[in-house]
Tab-separated table of C-alpha atoms in Angstrom:
chain	number	residue	atom	x	y	z
A	1	GLU	CA	3.098	-18.284	7.924
A	2	ALA	CA	3.215	-15.261	10.219
A	3	GLY	CA	2.533	-11.914	8.617
A	4	VAL	CA	4.406	-8.640	8.845
A	5	ALA	CA	4.512	-7.439	12.449
A	6	GLN	CA	4.635	-3.792	13.468
A	7	SER	CA	4.725	-1.957	16.764
A	8	PRO	CA	3.468	0.126	18.336
A	9	ARG	CA	0.002	0.167	16.761
A	10	TYR	CA	-0.769	3.675	17.950
A	11	LYS	CA	1.369	6.599	19.045
A	12	ILE	CA	0.511	10.129	20.112
A	13	ILE	CA	3.315	12.666	20.477
A	14	GLU	CA	3.729	16.409	20.524
A	15	LYS	CA	5.440	18.238	17.690
A	16	ARG	CA	9.220	18.388	17.917
A	17	GLN	CA	9.320	15.100	19.846
A	18	SER	CA	10.926	11.978	18.382
A	19	VAL	CA	9.288	8.634	17.667
A	20	ALA	CA	10.389	5.220	16.405
A	21	PHE	CA	8.490	2.433	14.704
A	22	TRP	CA	9.521	-1.195	14.462
A	23	CYS	CA	8.842	-3.764	11.736
A	24	ASN	CA	9.476	-7.502	11.535
A	25	PRO	CA	8.953	-8.792	7.972
A	26	ILE	CA	7.721	-12.189	6.859
A	27	SER	CA	10.451	-14.769	7.333
A	28	GLY	CA	12.607	-15.139	4.235
A	29	HIS	CA	11.536	-11.857	2.633
A	30	ALA	CA	14.668	-9.997	1.574
A	31	THR	CA	12.916	-6.788	0.547
A	32	LEU	CA	11.383	-4.456	3.110
A	33	TYR	CA	9.485	-1.226	2.506
A	34	TRP	CA	8.254	1.638	4.644
A	35	TYR	CA	5.220	3.576	3.416
A	36	GLN	CA	3.414	6.647	4.710
A	37	GLN	CA	-0.366	6.695	4.294
A	38	ILE	CA	-2.114	9.983	4.930
A	39	LEU	CA	-5.860	9.813	5.607
A	40	GLY	CA	-7.808	9.382	2.389
A	41	GLN	CA	-4.730	8.637	0.273
A	42	GLY	CA	-2.928	5.589	-1.005
A	43	PRO	CA	0.350	4.499	0.604
A	44	LYS	CA	3.442	6.443	-0.483
A	45	LEU	CA	6.855	4.781	-0.468
A	46	LEU	CA	9.425	6.271	1.908
A	47	ILE	CA	12.271	3.765	1.689
A	48	GLN	CA	13.058	0.322	0.285
A	49	PHE	CA	15.662	-2.098	1.641
A	50	GLN	CA	17.115	-5.165	-0.047
A	51	ASN	CA	18.546	-7.233	2.813
A	52	ASN	CA	20.364	-4.565	4.846
A	53	GLY	CA	21.097	-2.200	1.968
A	54	VAL	CA	19.028	0.796	0.868
A	55	VAL	CA	17.630	0.435	-2.660
A	56	ASP	CA	15.585	3.646	-2.810
A	57	ASP	CA	15.211	6.446	-0.280
A	58	SER	CA	14.495	9.244	-2.733
A	59	GLN	CA	11.176	10.144	-1.075
A	60	LEU	CA	12.400	9.976	2.510
A	61	PRO	CA	12.606	13.447	4.153
A	62	LYS	CA	16.126	12.871	5.342
A	63	ASP	CA	16.300	16.006	7.474
A	64	ARG	CA	13.924	14.370	9.959
A	65	PHE	CA	13.339	10.740	8.931
A	66	SER	CA	15.821	7.894	9.207
A	67	ALA	CA	15.546	4.147	8.810
A	68	GLU	CA	17.793	1.181	9.281
A	69	ARG	CA	17.782	-2.564	8.784
A	70	LEU	CA	21.051	-3.552	10.386
A	71	LYS	CA	20.892	-7.350	10.232
A	72	GLY	CA	18.732	-7.625	7.137
A	73	VAL	CA	15.639	-8.664	9.078
A	74	ASP	CA	13.934	-6.198	11.459
A	75	SER	CA	13.767	-2.525	10.613
A	76	THR	CA	13.152	0.703	12.481
A	77	LEU	CA	11.875	4.016	11.157
A	78	LYS	CA	12.528	7.139	13.190
A	79	ILE	CA	11.180	10.662	13.007
A	80	GLN	CA	13.083	13.422	14.797
A	81	PRO	CA	11.729	16.032	15.279
A	82	ALA	CA	8.109	15.321	14.359
A	83	LYS	CA	5.900	17.870	12.617
A	84	LEU	CA	2.112	18.113	12.568
A	85	GLU	CA	2.053	16.978	8.926
A	86	ASP	CA	3.717	13.683	9.904
A	87	SER	CA	0.376	12.497	11.317
A	88	ALA	CA	-0.346	9.404	9.236
A	89	VAL	CA	-0.274	5.617	9.248
A	90	TYR	CA	3.190	4.171	8.719
A	91	LEU	CA	2.999	0.846	6.930
A	92	CYS	CA	5.734	-1.714	6.610
A	93	ALA	CA	5.659	-4.253	3.788
A	94	SER	CA	7.894	-7.110	2.731
A	95	SER	CA	8.320	-9.189	-0.382
A	96	ARG	CA	10.232	-12.128	-1.795
A	97	SER	CA	9.175	-11.582	-5.396
A	98	GLU	CA	6.644	-9.282	-7.088
A	99	THR	CA	3.997	-9.236	-4.363
A	100	GLN	CA	4.241	-6.973	-1.330
A	101	TYR	CA	2.583	-7.997	1.936
A	102	PHE	CA	1.678	-5.253	4.382
A	103	GLY	CA	1.684	-5.089	8.144
A	104	PRO	CA	-1.142	-3.520	10.184
A	105	GLY	CA	0.650	-0.176	10.428
A	106	THR	CA	1.398	2.319	13.167
A	107	ARG	CA	-1.075	5.168	13.469
A	108	LEU	CA	0.813	8.340	14.464
A	109	LEU	CA	-0.864	11.478	15.714
A	110	VAL	CA	1.310	14.573	16.182
A	111	LEU	CA	-0.265	17.281	18.350
B	1	GLN	CA	3.253	9.366	-11.841
B	2	GLN	CA	0.201	8.453	-9.789
B	3	PRO	CA	-2.448	6.302	-11.522
B	4	VAL	CA	-6.006	7.634	-11.692
B	5	GLN	CA	-8.712	5.541	-10.087
B	6	SER	CA	-12.429	5.825	-10.784
B	7	PRO	CA	-14.953	6.058	-9.351
B	8	GLN	CA	-13.845	7.623	-6.065
B	9	ALA	CA	-16.668	5.908	-4.218
B	10	VAL	CA	-19.480	3.483	-4.923
B	11	ILE	CA	-22.391	2.170	-2.876
B	12	LEU	CA	-23.884	-1.202	-3.708
B	13	ARG	CA	-26.578	-3.504	-2.420
B	14	GLU	CA	-25.583	-7.103	-1.715
B	15	GLY	CA	-25.572	-9.090	-4.936
B	16	GLU	CA	-24.871	-6.130	-7.216
B	17	ASP	CA	-21.797	-5.810	-9.424
B	18	ALA	CA	-19.122	-3.102	-9.523
B	19	VAL	CA	-16.202	-2.122	-11.736
B	20	ILE	CA	-13.230	-0.082	-10.537
B	21	ASN	CA	-10.845	1.398	-13.075
B	22	CYS	CA	-7.172	2.309	-12.846
B	23	SER	CA	-5.594	4.368	-15.631
B	24	SER	CA	-2.136	5.568	-16.528
B	25	SER	CA	-0.945	7.995	-19.182
B	26	LYS	CA	1.940	5.689	-20.096
B	27	ALA	CA	2.492	1.960	-20.336
B	28	LEU	CA	2.889	0.076	-17.095
B	29	TYR	CA	5.092	-2.860	-16.174
B	30	SER	CA	2.487	-4.263	-13.773
B	31	VAL	CA	-0.675	-3.480	-11.842
B	32	HIS	CA	-1.323	-4.640	-8.274
B	33	TRP	CA	-4.751	-4.567	-6.625
B	34	TYR	CA	-5.268	-4.297	-2.864
B	35	ARG	CA	-8.262	-3.965	-0.551
B	36	GLN	CA	-7.978	-2.101	2.729
B	37	LYS	CA	-10.555	-2.070	5.492
B	38	HIS	CA	-10.605	0.800	7.968
B	39	GLY	CA	-7.706	0.562	10.409
B	40	GLU	CA	-6.289	-2.562	8.795
B	41	ALA	CA	-3.431	-3.490	6.486
B	42	PRO	CA	-3.920	-3.435	2.716
B	43	ILE	CA	-4.604	-7.011	1.597
B	44	PHE	CA	-3.155	-8.212	-1.706
B	45	LEU	CA	-5.778	-9.310	-4.241
B	46	MET	CA	-3.903	-9.905	-7.485
B	47	ILE	CA	-1.163	-8.773	-9.835
B	48	LEU	CA	-1.352	-8.394	-13.616
B	49	LEU	CA	1.771	-8.378	-15.728
B	50	LYS	CA	0.789	-9.049	-19.325
B	51	GLY	CA	-1.184	-6.924	-21.774
B	52	GLY	CA	-4.575	-8.502	-22.403
B	53	GLU	CA	-4.327	-10.559	-19.226
B	54	GLN	CA	-7.393	-11.437	-17.200
B	55	LYS	CA	-7.336	-13.248	-13.908
B	56	GLY	CA	-9.421	-13.692	-10.818
B	57	HIS	CA	-10.567	-15.844	-7.996
B	58	ASP	CA	-14.032	-16.431	-6.597
B	59	LYS	CA	-16.102	-13.437	-7.724
B	60	ILE	CA	-13.311	-10.874	-7.939
B	61	SER	CA	-11.412	-10.610	-11.208
B	62	ALA	CA	-9.292	-8.083	-13.054
B	63	SER	CA	-8.127	-7.262	-16.553
B	64	PHE	CA	-5.141	-5.436	-18.022
B	65	ASN	CA	-5.652	-3.900	-21.448
B	66	GLU	CA	-3.422	-4.629	-24.450
B	67	LYS	CA	-1.618	-1.308	-24.231
B	68	LYS	CA	-0.955	-1.898	-20.520
B	69	GLN	CA	-2.304	1.525	-19.605
B	70	GLN	CA	-5.568	0.540	-17.949
B	71	SER	CA	-6.704	-2.111	-15.539
B	72	SER	CA	-10.181	-2.830	-14.251
B	73	LEU	CA	-11.259	-4.725	-11.153
B	74	TYR	CA	-14.591	-6.541	-11.358
B	75	LEU	CA	-16.602	-7.478	-8.298
B	76	THR	CA	-19.614	-9.638	-9.074
B	77	ALA	CA	-22.510	-10.561	-6.798
B	78	SER	CA	-20.990	-8.377	-4.084
B	79	GLN	CA	-20.990	-9.479	-0.464
B	80	LEU	CA	-20.885	-7.379	2.700
B	81	SER	CA	-17.284	-8.495	3.187
B	82	TYR	CA	-16.272	-6.724	-0.033
B	83	SER	CA	-16.664	-3.341	1.643
B	84	GLY	CA	-13.438	-1.363	1.951
B	85	THR	CA	-11.145	0.869	-0.059
B	86	TYR	CA	-9.626	-0.619	-3.190
B	87	PHE	CA	-6.229	0.611	-4.329
B	88	CYS	CA	-4.402	-0.053	-7.541
B	89	GLY	CA	-0.643	0.115	-7.394
B	90	THR	CA	1.363	0.535	-10.547
B	91	ILE	CA	4.957	-0.132	-11.478
B	92	TYR	CA	6.634	1.542	-14.436
B	93	GLY	CA	9.741	0.533	-16.305
B	94	GLY	CA	10.470	-2.911	-14.900
B	95	SER	CA	10.323	-5.218	-11.930
B	96	GLN	CA	12.669	-2.992	-9.926
B	97	GLY	CA	10.375	0.013	-10.137
B	98	ASN	CA	8.501	1.351	-7.128
B	99	LEU	CA	4.844	0.655	-6.472
B	100	ILE	CA	2.844	3.893	-6.879
B	101	PHE	CA	-0.680	3.778	-5.502
B	102	GLY	CA	-3.793	5.560	-6.703
B	103	LYS	CA	-6.016	7.488	-4.314
B	104	GLY	CA	-8.366	4.562	-3.833
B	105	THR	CA	-12.008	3.707	-4.458
B	106	LYS	CA	-14.238	3.381	-1.414
B	107	LEU	CA	-16.746	0.566	-1.850
B	108	SER	CA	-19.685	0.201	0.531
B	109	VAL	CA	-21.926	-2.855	0.289
B	110	LYS	CA	-25.267	-2.529	2.056
B	111	PRO	CA	-27.618	-5.372	3.057
């Protein structure tokens, strides 16, 4: 079974630029999550989707972050405009039941 | 409410044992344990749902106390491959709650 796929793996941008990350969950997993992991910390949930609907986006900074999962499969996370403090690894995870499976993440550096 | 992990870091020689603790000030619905190697995705180890539960595979096991406020991860006869950062993730309230991760415990196994 293929795992969670994410791209790109690395991205370097300047502050105030925009960036987008893509995630393809494990086949058949209805629930998809985006996490932000700052160096030395555990992952922090940004948004949770159930199929193509948002379940929880209470910790998503909506003035600059947006996410969508239009067809209930792939998802994109966008940051516009980026700030220095957005430098982090953005992890996507998916689940069918209690267990979440993580992708390799996108490492973002904002200069 | 972020769970508290201890210790923050531990260094072992191959073959030694380690215990990593994860504590909460209120009762949990479940505890999830993950291991993350540098630059890689967090890998799921196990989930505990019931007070007093103990489970494990190979030489890695975990327990969940009766009050469901503390979990411990046990690594016995450690191998070099056990090196990484161990995170506990906790869910409060019920199965629909969000996974909240601790700050992690960095484990280094030396030859």
